[in-house]
PDB file of C-alpha atoms in Angstrom:
ATOM      1  CA  MET A   1      30.553  -9.666 -18.362  1.00 53.00           C
ATOM      2  CA  LYS A   2      31.018 -13.353 -19.134  1.00 58.00           C
ATOM      3  CA  LYS A   3      29.569 -15.998 -16.818  1.00 67.00           C
ATOM      4  CA  ALA A   4      32.050 -18.259 -15.057  1.00 70.00           C
ATOM      5  CA  GLU A   5      32.217 -21.824 -16.301  1.00 85.00           C
ATOM      6  CA  SER A   6      30.920 -24.551 -14.050  1.00 89.00           C
ATOM      7  CA  ILE A   7      33.421 -26.640 -12.156  1.00 92.00           C
ATOM      8  CA  LYS A   8      32.597 -30.302 -11.543  1.00 93.00           C
ATOM      9  CA  TYR A   9      33.046 -31.820  -8.103  1.00 95.00           C
ATOM     10  CA  TYR A  10      32.827 -35.409  -6.877  1.00 94.00           C
ATOM     11  CA  VAL A  11      31.073 -35.380  -3.512  1.00 95.00           C
ATOM     12  CA  THR A  12      31.207 -38.402  -1.206  1.00 96.00           C
ATOM     13  CA  TYR A  13      28.334 -38.679   1.281  1.00 94.00           C
ATOM     14  CA  SER A  14      27.679 -40.890   4.285  1.00 96.00           C
ATOM     15  CA  ILE A  15      23.947 -41.653   4.364  1.00 94.00           C
ATOM     16  CA  THR A  16      22.101 -43.131   7.345  1.00 95.00           C
ATOM     17  CA  HIS A  17      18.476 -44.029   8.033  1.00 92.00           C
ATOM     18  CA  PRO A  18      16.950 -45.869  11.014  1.00 89.00           C
ATOM     19  CA  GLU A  19      15.366 -48.530   8.763  1.00 91.00           C
ATOM     20  CA  TYR A  20      18.246 -49.132   6.333  1.00 89.00           C
ATOM     21  CA  THR A  21      21.911 -50.088   6.395  1.00 91.00           C
ATOM     22  CA  PRO A  22      24.222 -47.048   6.385  1.00 91.00           C
ATOM     23  CA  THR A  23      25.905 -46.458   3.054  1.00 94.00           C
ATOM     24  CA  THR A  24      28.392 -44.224   1.307  1.00 95.00           C
ATOM     25  CA  ALA A  25      27.570 -42.683  -2.051  1.00 93.00           C
ATOM     26  CA  THR A  26      29.399 -40.468  -4.528  1.00 94.00           C
ATOM     27  CA  GLY A  27      27.709 -37.927  -6.757  1.00 93.00           C
ATOM     28  CA  LEU A  28      28.703 -35.295  -9.274  1.00 94.00           C
ATOM     29  CA  VAL A  29      27.853 -31.656  -8.509  1.00 94.00           C
ATOM     30  CA  GLU A  30      28.485 -28.716 -10.854  1.00 94.00           C
ATOM     31  CA  ALA A  31      28.939 -25.207  -9.465  1.00 95.00           C
ATOM     32  CA  ARG A  32      30.397 -21.914 -10.668  1.00 92.00           C
ATOM     33  CA  THR A  33      31.716 -20.713  -7.309  1.00 91.00           C
ATOM     34  CA  ARG A  34      32.416 -22.119  -3.862  1.00 91.00           C
ATOM     35  CA  LEU A  35      29.337 -20.273  -2.592  1.00 95.00           C
ATOM     36  CA  ASP A  36      27.262 -21.885  -5.360  1.00 96.00           C
ATOM     37  CA  LEU A  37      28.653 -25.315  -4.403  1.00 96.00           C
ATOM     38  CA  ASP A  38      27.797 -24.754  -0.729  1.00 95.00           C
ATOM     39  CA  GLY A  39      24.234 -23.769  -1.660  1.00 96.00           C
ATOM     40  CA  ARG A  40      23.726 -26.792  -3.901  1.00 96.00           C
ATOM     41  CA  LEU A  41      25.054 -29.158  -1.247  1.00 95.00           C
ATOM     42  CA  ALA A  42      22.835 -27.575   1.423  1.00 96.00           C
ATOM     43  CA  ARG A  43      19.728 -27.989  -0.771  1.00 96.00           C
ATOM     44  CA  GLY A  44      20.586 -31.628  -1.487  1.00 92.00           C
ATOM     45  CA  ILE A  45      21.192 -32.434   2.165  1.00 93.00           C
ATOM     46  CA  GLY A  46      17.951 -30.680   3.107  1.00 95.00           C
ATOM     47  CA  MET A  47      15.977 -32.853   0.684  1.00 94.00           C
ATOM     48  CA  TRP A  48      17.445 -36.059   2.161  1.00 92.00           C
ATOM     49  CA  LYS A  49      16.848 -34.886   5.739  1.00 94.00           C
ATOM     50  CA  LYS A  50      13.170 -34.163   4.976  1.00 95.00           C
ATOM     51  CA  ARG A  51      12.867 -37.857   4.058  1.00 93.00           C
ATOM     52  CA  GLY A  52      14.321 -38.934   7.409  1.00 93.00           C
ATOM     53  CA  TYR A  53      17.912 -39.592   6.336  1.00 94.00           C
ATOM     54  CA  GLY A  54      21.061 -38.398   8.036  1.00 95.00           C
ATOM     55  CA  VAL A  55      23.636 -37.102   5.558  1.00 94.00           C
ATOM     56  CA  GLU A  56      27.238 -36.137   6.166  1.00 95.00           C
ATOM     57  CA  ILE A  57      29.615 -34.916   3.485  1.00 95.00           C
ATOM     58  CA  VAL A  58      32.781 -36.980   3.768  1.00 95.00           C
ATOM     59  CA  LYS A  59      34.851 -35.555   0.918  1.00 95.00           C
ATOM     60  CA  VAL A  60      34.653 -33.018  -1.918  1.00 94.00           C
ATOM     61  CA  THR A  61      37.087 -33.422  -4.830  1.00 92.00           C
ATOM     62  CA  CYS A  62      37.352 -31.000  -7.725  1.00 90.00           C
ATOM     63  CA  MET A  63      37.295 -32.859 -11.058  1.00 84.00           C
ATOM     64  CA  ASP A  64      40.116 -30.622 -12.337  1.00 77.00           C
ATOM     65  CA  ASP A  65      42.308 -31.821  -9.451  1.00 63.00           C
ATOM     66  CA  PHE A  66      41.282 -35.433 -10.105  1.00 57.00           C
ATOM     67  CA  GLN A  67      42.059 -35.238 -13.837  1.00 57.00           C
ATOM     68  CA  TRP A  68      45.370 -33.486 -13.179  1.00 54.00           C
ATOM     69  CA  ALA A  69      46.456 -36.250 -10.761  1.00 53.00           C
ATOM     70  CA  ALA A  70      45.426 -38.955 -13.248  1.00 54.00           C
ATOM     71  CA  GLN A  71      47.751 -37.469 -15.870  1.00 55.00           C
ATOM     72  CA  ASP A  72      50.803 -37.641 -13.569  1.00 52.00           C
TER      73      ASP A  72
END
């Protein structure tokens, strides 16, 4: 059985910390399935929270959708 190809997602986060100005950041995440994406996002958020940051996912955009819209 062939492994599924990774899909690339742009993820926009809202990041807060008591000592710093709140900010919004965008990162690229690759995942093979929606479950894989959820797991990767949960691990990333967990790492930030251990450092004292508050993280909220604002938007998730599939790169395929983004590229398709850019061609229109």
